[in-house]
GROMACS .gro file of C-alpha atoms in nm:
model
  324
    1MET     CA    1  13.210  12.599   8.085
    2ARG     CA    2  13.048  12.520   7.758
    3THR     CA    3  12.880  12.228   7.896
    4MET     CA    4  12.799  12.288   8.256
    5PHE     CA    5  12.690  12.033   8.517
    6ARG     CA    6  12.612  12.205   8.836
    7PRO     CA    7  12.252  12.337   8.821
    8ALA     CA    8  12.162  12.567   9.135
    9LEU     CA    9  12.521  12.522   9.271
   10ILE     CA   10  12.568  12.883   9.284
   11ALA     CA   11  12.219  12.994   9.373
   12GLY     CA   12  12.237  12.707   9.654
   13ALA     CA   13  12.547  12.849   9.803
   14PHE     CA   14  12.381  13.206   9.832
   15ALA     CA   15  12.041  13.036   9.955
   16LEU     CA   16  12.177  12.807  10.240
   17ALA     CA   17  12.363  13.114  10.354
   18GLY     CA   18  12.062  13.335  10.335
   19ALA     CA   19  11.796  13.067  10.461
   20LEU     CA   20  11.987  13.082  10.804
   21LEU     CA   21  11.941  13.458  10.865
   22THR     CA   22  11.623  13.548  10.663
   23SER     CA   23  11.258  13.440  10.771
   24ALA     CA   24  10.997  13.308  10.533
   25SER     CA   25  10.791  13.589  10.561
   26ALA     CA   26  11.032  13.852  10.513
   27MET     CA   27  11.151  13.666  10.194
   28ALA     CA   28  10.798  13.656  10.065
   29GLN     CA   29  10.765  14.026  10.124
   30GLU     CA   30  11.090  14.169  10.009
   31LYS     CA   31  11.208  13.888   9.789
   32VAL     CA   32  11.567  13.941   9.966
   33LEU     CA   33  11.833  13.743  10.120
   34ARG     CA   34  12.031  13.931  10.386
   35ILE     CA   35  12.355  13.750  10.436
   36GLY     CA   36  12.572  13.811  10.678
   37MET     CA   37  12.967  13.750  10.613
   38THR     CA   38  13.330  13.823  10.732
   39ALA     CA   39  13.606  13.932  10.484
   40ALA     CA   40  13.894  14.161  10.556
   41ASP     CA   41  13.941  14.226  10.165
   42ILE     CA   42  13.817  14.117   9.829
   43PRO     CA   43  13.898  13.756   9.816
   44ARG     CA   44  14.228  13.664   9.573
   45THR     CA   45  14.088  13.603   9.209
   46HIS     CA   46  14.366  13.409   9.078
   47GLY     CA   47  14.213  13.080   9.130
   48GLN     CA   48  14.280  13.011   9.484
   49PRO     CA   49  14.107  13.258   9.709
   50ASP     CA   50  14.199  13.348  10.040
   51GLN     CA   51  13.934  13.474  10.308
   52GLY     CA   52  13.818  13.114  10.401
   53PHE     CA   53  13.496  12.941  10.263
   54GLU     CA   54  13.398  13.327  10.202
   55GLY     CA   55  13.640  13.340   9.933
   56ASN     CA   56  13.530  13.021   9.796
   57ARG     CA   57  13.196  13.132   9.775
   58PHE     CA   58  13.254  13.479   9.613
   59THR     CA   59  13.558  13.459   9.381
   60GLY     CA   60  13.603  13.077   9.372
   61ILE     CA   61  13.300  12.887   9.288
   62PRO     CA   62  13.135  13.148   9.074
   63MET     CA   63  13.458  13.171   8.825
   64TYR     CA   64  13.617  12.845   8.878
   65ASP     CA   65  13.546  12.485   8.884
   66ALA     CA   66  13.741  12.202   9.085
   67LEU     CA   67  13.727  11.827   8.985
   68VAL     CA   68  13.465  11.755   9.229
   69HIS     CA   69  13.197  11.993   9.423
   70TRP     CA   70  13.005  11.998   9.719
   71ASP     CA   71  12.622  11.938   9.627
   72LEU     CA   72  12.493  12.289   9.758
   73SER     CA   73  12.140  12.247   9.597
   74LYS     CA   74  11.935  12.150   9.891
   75ALA     CA   75  11.905  12.331  10.216
   76ASP     CA   76  11.746  12.031  10.377
   77ALA     CA   77  11.986  11.758  10.311
   78ALA     CA   78  12.348  11.714  10.426
   79SER     CA   79  12.600  11.787  10.124
   80VAL     CA   80  12.778  11.512   9.944
   81ILE     CA   81  13.053  11.513   9.698
   82ILE     CA   82  12.925  11.520   9.317
   83PRO     CA   83  13.112  11.502   8.984
   84GLY     CA   84  13.256  11.842   8.877
   85LEU     CA   85  13.528  11.877   8.623
   86ALA     CA   86  13.561  11.500   8.663
   87LEU     CA   87  13.305  11.268   8.566
   88SER     CA   88  13.413  10.979   8.780
   89TRP     CA   89  13.717  10.866   9.005
   90GLN     CA   90  13.840  10.544   9.177
   91VAL     CA   91  14.135  10.431   9.358
   92ASP     CA   92  14.394  10.226   9.158
   93ALA     CA   93  14.337   9.877   9.256
   94ALA     CA   94  14.725   9.790   9.247
   95ASP     CA   95  14.835  10.112   9.430
   96LYS     CA   96  14.621  10.267   9.689
   97ASN     CA   97  14.819  10.596   9.649
   98LYS     CA   98  14.712  10.674   9.323
   99TRP     CA   99  14.373  10.816   9.187
  100VAL     CA  100  14.229  10.807   8.842
  101PHE     CA  101  14.019  11.074   8.773
  102ARG     CA  102  13.805  11.095   8.418
  103LEU     CA  103  13.752  11.431   8.289
  104ARG     CA  104  13.444  11.600   8.143
  105PRO     CA  105  13.470  11.637   7.776
  106GLY     CA  106  13.422  11.982   7.567
  107VAL     CA  107  13.488  12.197   7.850
  108LYS     CA  108  13.658  12.525   7.764
  109PHE     CA  109  13.826  12.804   8.002
  110HIS     CA  110  13.669  13.157   7.953
  111ASP     CA  111  13.981  13.228   7.718
  112GLY     CA  112  13.870  12.950   7.481
  113SER     CA  113  14.136  12.713   7.561
  114PRO     CA  114  14.045  12.354   7.643
  115PHE     CA  115  14.033  12.207   7.971
  116ASN     CA  116  14.189  11.845   7.975
  117ALA     CA  117  14.415  11.657   8.173
  118ALA     CA  118  14.738  11.878   8.092
  119ALA     CA  119  14.543  12.139   8.271
  120VAL     CA  120  14.492  11.954   8.577
  121VAL     CA  121  14.874  11.886   8.617
  122TRP     CA  122  14.948  12.239   8.563
  123ASN     CA  123  14.697  12.347   8.822
  124VAL     CA  124  14.849  12.089   9.058
  125GLN     CA  125  15.197  12.226   9.000
  126LYS     CA  126  15.116  12.560   9.052
  127VAL     CA  127  15.114  12.480   9.435
  128LEU     CA  128  15.329  12.163   9.472
  129ASP     CA  129  15.603  12.184   9.228
  130GLN     CA  130  15.839  12.454   9.342
  131ASN     CA  131  16.084  12.406   9.015
  132ALA     CA  132  15.755  12.475   8.779
  133PRO     CA  133  15.786  12.789   8.603
  134HIS     CA  134  15.433  12.886   8.721
  135PHE     CA  135  15.458  12.797   9.074
  136ASP     CA  136  15.308  13.052   9.300
  137GLN     CA  137  15.392  13.053   9.645
  138SER     CA  138  15.148  13.312   9.727
  139GLN     CA  139  14.880  13.059   9.655
  140VAL     CA  140  15.047  12.760   9.861
  141GLY     CA  141  14.917  12.834  10.197
  142VAL     CA  142  14.541  12.845  10.107
  143THR     CA  143  14.550  12.546   9.905
  144VAL     CA  144  14.835  12.276  10.020
  145SER     CA  145  14.690  12.289  10.391
  146ARG     CA  146  14.350  12.158  10.244
  147MET     CA  147  14.514  11.880  10.073
  148PRO     CA  148  14.812  11.764  10.254
  149ASN     CA  149  14.862  11.423  10.103
  150LEU     CA  150  14.853  11.508   9.737
  151ALA     CA  151  15.195  11.463   9.596
  152SER     CA  152  15.186  11.493   9.216
  153ALA     CA  153  14.992  11.469   8.912
  154ARG     CA  154  15.019  11.283   8.576
  155ALA     CA  155  14.817  11.294   8.242
  156ILE     CA  156  14.728  10.924   8.115
  157ASP     CA  157  14.554  11.069   7.814
  158ASP     CA  158  14.379  11.383   7.735
  159LEU     CA  159  14.076  11.304   7.951
  160THR     CA  160  14.216  11.109   8.213
  161VAL     CA  161  14.466  11.220   8.486
  162GLU     CA  162  14.638  11.019   8.774
  163LEU     CA  163  14.677  11.170   9.116
  164THR     CA  164  14.934  11.051   9.355
  165THR     CA  165  14.902  11.069   9.751
  166LYS     CA  166  15.198  11.051  10.019
  167ALA     CA  167  14.983  10.764  10.187
  168PRO     CA  168  14.623  10.624  10.121
  169ASP     CA  169  14.401  10.911  10.151
  170SER     CA  170  14.004  10.855  10.143
  171PHE     CA  171  13.966  11.217  10.207
  172LEU     CA  172  14.115  11.320   9.861
  173PRO     CA  173  13.803  11.365   9.668
  174ILE     CA  174  13.660  11.600   9.922
  175ASN     CA  175  13.997  11.801   9.981
  176LEU     CA  176  14.000  11.827   9.605
  177THR     CA  177  13.698  12.065   9.614
  178ASN     CA  178  13.969  12.346   9.719
  179LEU     CA  179  14.177  12.289   9.392
  180PHE     CA  180  14.015  12.530   9.166
  181MET     CA  181  14.137  12.506   8.790
  182ALA     CA  182  14.291  12.800   8.639
  183SER     CA  183  14.364  12.858   8.243
  184PRO     CA  184  14.737  12.759   8.155
  185ALA     CA  185  14.683  12.894   7.813
  186HIS     CA  186  14.560  13.227   7.967
  187TRP     CA  187  14.857  13.254   8.207
  188GLN     CA  188  15.126  13.160   7.948
  189LYS     CA  189  14.978  13.448   7.741
  190LEU     CA  190  15.006  13.688   8.014
  191LEU     CA  191  15.380  13.564   8.080
  192SER     CA  192  15.451  13.626   7.728
  193GLU     CA  193  15.325  14.006   7.778
  194VAL     CA  194  15.554  14.068   8.086
  195PRO     CA  195  15.810  14.321   7.970
  196ALA     CA  196  16.169  14.192   7.868
  197SER     CA  197  16.304  14.419   8.117
  198VAL     CA  198  16.198  14.164   8.383
  199ALA     CA  199  16.461  13.913   8.352
  200ASP     CA  200  16.417  13.700   8.669
  201PRO     CA  201  16.192  13.381   8.605
  202LYS     CA  202  16.028  13.415   8.931
  203ALA     CA  203  15.955  13.792   8.899
  204ARG     CA  204  15.809  13.727   8.573
  205ALA     CA  205  15.584  13.444   8.700
  206ALA     CA  206  15.469  13.672   8.989
  207ALA     CA  207  15.415  13.955   8.752
  208ALA     CA  208  15.190  13.707   8.518
  209TRP     CA  209  14.987  13.606   8.823
  210THR     CA  210  14.922  13.958   8.923
  211ALA     CA  211  14.790  14.031   8.567
  212PHE     CA  212  14.589  13.698   8.613
  213ALA     CA  213  14.442  13.829   8.904
  214SER     CA  214  14.259  14.120   8.705
  215THR     CA  215  14.166  13.936   8.420
  216PRO     CA  216  14.114  13.579   8.548
  217SER     CA  217  13.994  13.269   8.340
  218GLY     CA  218  13.830  12.967   8.486
  219THR     CA  219  13.547  12.750   8.371
  220GLY     CA  220  13.274  12.882   8.609
  221PRO     CA  221  12.949  13.053   8.497
  222PHE     CA  222  13.095  13.391   8.577
  223ARG     CA  223  13.410  13.550   8.451
  224GLY     CA  224  13.611  13.862   8.586
  225VAL     CA  225  13.617  14.167   8.401
  226ARG     CA  226  13.766  14.435   8.664
  227LEU     CA  227  13.950  14.441   8.965
  228VAL     CA  228  14.012  14.752   9.153
  229PRO     CA  229  14.256  14.632   9.448
  230ARG     CA  230  14.085  14.691   9.814
  231GLU     CA  231  13.772  14.838   9.627
  232ARG     CA  232  13.581  14.634   9.417
  233PHE     CA  233  13.586  14.328   9.172
  234GLU     CA  234  13.332  14.286   8.889
  235MET     CA  235  13.211  13.963   8.705
  236VAL     CA  236  12.969  13.924   8.443
  237PRO     CA  237  12.795  13.584   8.332
  238ALA     CA  238  13.040  13.401   8.118
  239GLY     CA  239  12.725  13.264   7.883
  240PRO     CA  240  12.382  13.349   7.801
  241ARG     CA  241  12.237  13.049   7.978
  242SER     CA  242  12.390  13.148   8.320
  243THR     CA  243  12.109  13.221   8.542
  244ALA     CA  244  12.249  13.298   8.876
  245SER     CA  245  12.359  13.688   8.943
  246PHE     CA  246  12.501  13.840   9.244
  247SER     CA  247  12.686  14.144   9.362
  248CYS     CA  248  12.861  14.216   9.696
  249ARG     CA  249  12.974  14.491   9.919
  250CYS     CA  250  13.098  14.520  10.272
  251PRO     CA  251  13.069  14.815  10.494
  252SER     CA  252  13.357  15.016  10.442
  253ARG     CA  253  13.628  15.073  10.683
  254THR     CA  254  13.628  15.416  10.619
  255PRO     CA  255  13.291  15.669  10.682
  256ALA     CA  256  13.041  15.549  10.439
  257PRO     CA  257  12.858  15.805  10.218
  258PRO     CA  258  12.484  15.890  10.286
  259ARG     CA  259  12.253  15.619  10.122
  260SER     CA  260  12.145  15.895   9.893
  261SER     CA  261  12.460  15.960   9.763
  262PRO     CA  262  12.661  15.736   9.509
  263ALA     CA  263  12.973  15.570   9.672
  264ARG     CA  264  13.289  15.675   9.572
  265SER     CA  265  13.644  15.539   9.544
  266THR     CA  266  13.907  15.726   9.739
  267GLY     CA  267  14.199  15.564   9.586
  268SER     CA  268  14.452  15.351   9.807
  269ARG     CA  269  14.388  15.332  10.175
  270PRO     CA  270  14.604  15.224  10.450
  271ARG     CA  271  14.520  14.909  10.633
  272PRO     CA  272  14.373  14.993  10.928
  273ARG     CA  273  14.344  14.707  11.209
  274ILE     CA  274  13.968  14.733  11.233
  275ARG     CA  275  13.743  14.427  11.162
  276CYS     CA  276  13.477  14.446  10.907
  277PRO     CA  277  13.153  14.475  11.048
  278ARG     CA  278  12.935  14.144  11.025
  279SER     CA  279  12.658  14.320  10.829
  280SER     CA  280  12.590  14.319  10.472
  281SER     CA  281  12.289  14.295  10.241
  282ALA     CA  282  12.221  14.063   9.979
  283ALA     CA  283  11.920  14.021   9.715
  284SER     CA  284  11.870  13.684   9.533
  285ARG     CA  285  11.612  13.523   9.347
  286SER     CA  286  11.631  13.162   9.231
  287THR     CA  287  11.496  13.042   8.888
  288PRO     CA  288  11.520  12.718   8.720
  289MET     CA  289  11.885  12.661   8.612
  290PRO     CA  290  11.908  12.373   8.365
  291SER     CA  291  12.258  12.466   8.321
  292LEU     CA  292  12.542  12.716   8.389
  293THR     CA  293  12.746  12.776   8.097
  294SER     CA  294  13.057  12.998   7.989
  295GLY     CA  295  13.112  13.175   7.654
  296PRO     CA  296  13.040  13.500   7.505
  297GLY     CA  297  12.740  13.688   7.670
  298SER     CA  298  12.614  14.024   7.711
  299SER     CA  299  12.434  13.980   8.057
  300PRO     CA  300  12.446  14.252   8.332
  301SER     CA  301  12.743  14.275   8.542
  302ALA     CA  302  12.780  14.118   8.885
  303ARG     CA  303  13.012  14.304   9.115
  304ALA     CA  304  13.211  14.215   9.402
  305ARG     CA  305  13.250  14.501   9.633
  306ARG     CA  306  13.524  14.540   9.862
  307GLY     CA  307  13.532  14.280  10.133
  308SER     CA  308  13.204  14.085  10.122
  309THR     CA  309  12.932  13.984   9.891
  310ALA     CA  310  12.554  14.044   9.828
  311ALA     CA  311  12.331  13.887   9.555
  312SER     CA  312  12.088  14.030   9.348
  313ALA     CA  313  11.852  13.952   9.061
  314THR     CA  314  11.562  14.082   8.882
  315PRO     CA  315  11.341  13.876   8.645
  316PRO     CA  316  11.456  13.692   8.493
  317THR     CA  317  11.830  13.726   8.537
  318SER     CA  318  12.002  14.054   8.604
  319ALA     CA  319  12.252  14.162   8.839
  320SER     CA  320  12.337  14.501   9.007
  321THR     CA  321  12.493  14.641   9.314
  322ALA     CA  322  12.261  14.772   9.583
  323PRO     CA  323  12.395  15.043   9.820
  324SER     CA  324  12.492  14.879  10.156
   0.00000   0.00000   0.00000
């Protein structure tokens, strides 16, 4: 987003995982965090990742924001909920089923459209309102199960939104960390580009979401630029002040090429019933992060390779994909 608020959030997510797996002496020697993870494929990129929290870490948090976030900036303290796209929130004094969230002003999606209360309502409808034109059944399972009491959303004004629950729910702010905000304007543009020969509204919506997955638009510090299904997903910093970068790769389910030769895509592959090994490598270096911003930028790309992620940076902030 143009005015960002979560310094060290992305770096913290990687650092917390890597700290469990890499000794301090090894880090001092090679300046590399080796992160073990499990993922069957590239997590979904349209705003509601699958693959559990691995998906949130790799195609969720880097590209998208939620109304609230977990504070991942400290490795030696328990995480707490902190403001995200919402500056503050409170339960309605007259109705304990209603929560009022006051939104952060001046935020824009990667496509340049504004984030506002209408965008929050739209993102709630995408998983809750089956009559909404942009409702996406494929996003329901990985979202609604994490916030089962959320019933609806209503815009009070441009920067204030009211969320209604089915019953009083003190866990709502925690659960909302899993509802990422995608750009309604970008989705609408992609819908308008669906060929007229696709007449069924549901089929048109599905086609728009498929296109959205290839060119996603959120408010996070990275934006997606290339998706090759079951092979790779590439992201670049969304603004010149983004100072965290990463790349990811998982050992292939087919024989890997020698380390001395470049990896090559073999096109579509069948889905063998083989678990992805719990081994991957990551390189990450943290630098002072006064802000993470989105917007035009020419920083090097960060690549999400099939099924896992690694983080790598060279001074001061660059990203590359290292062979697994």
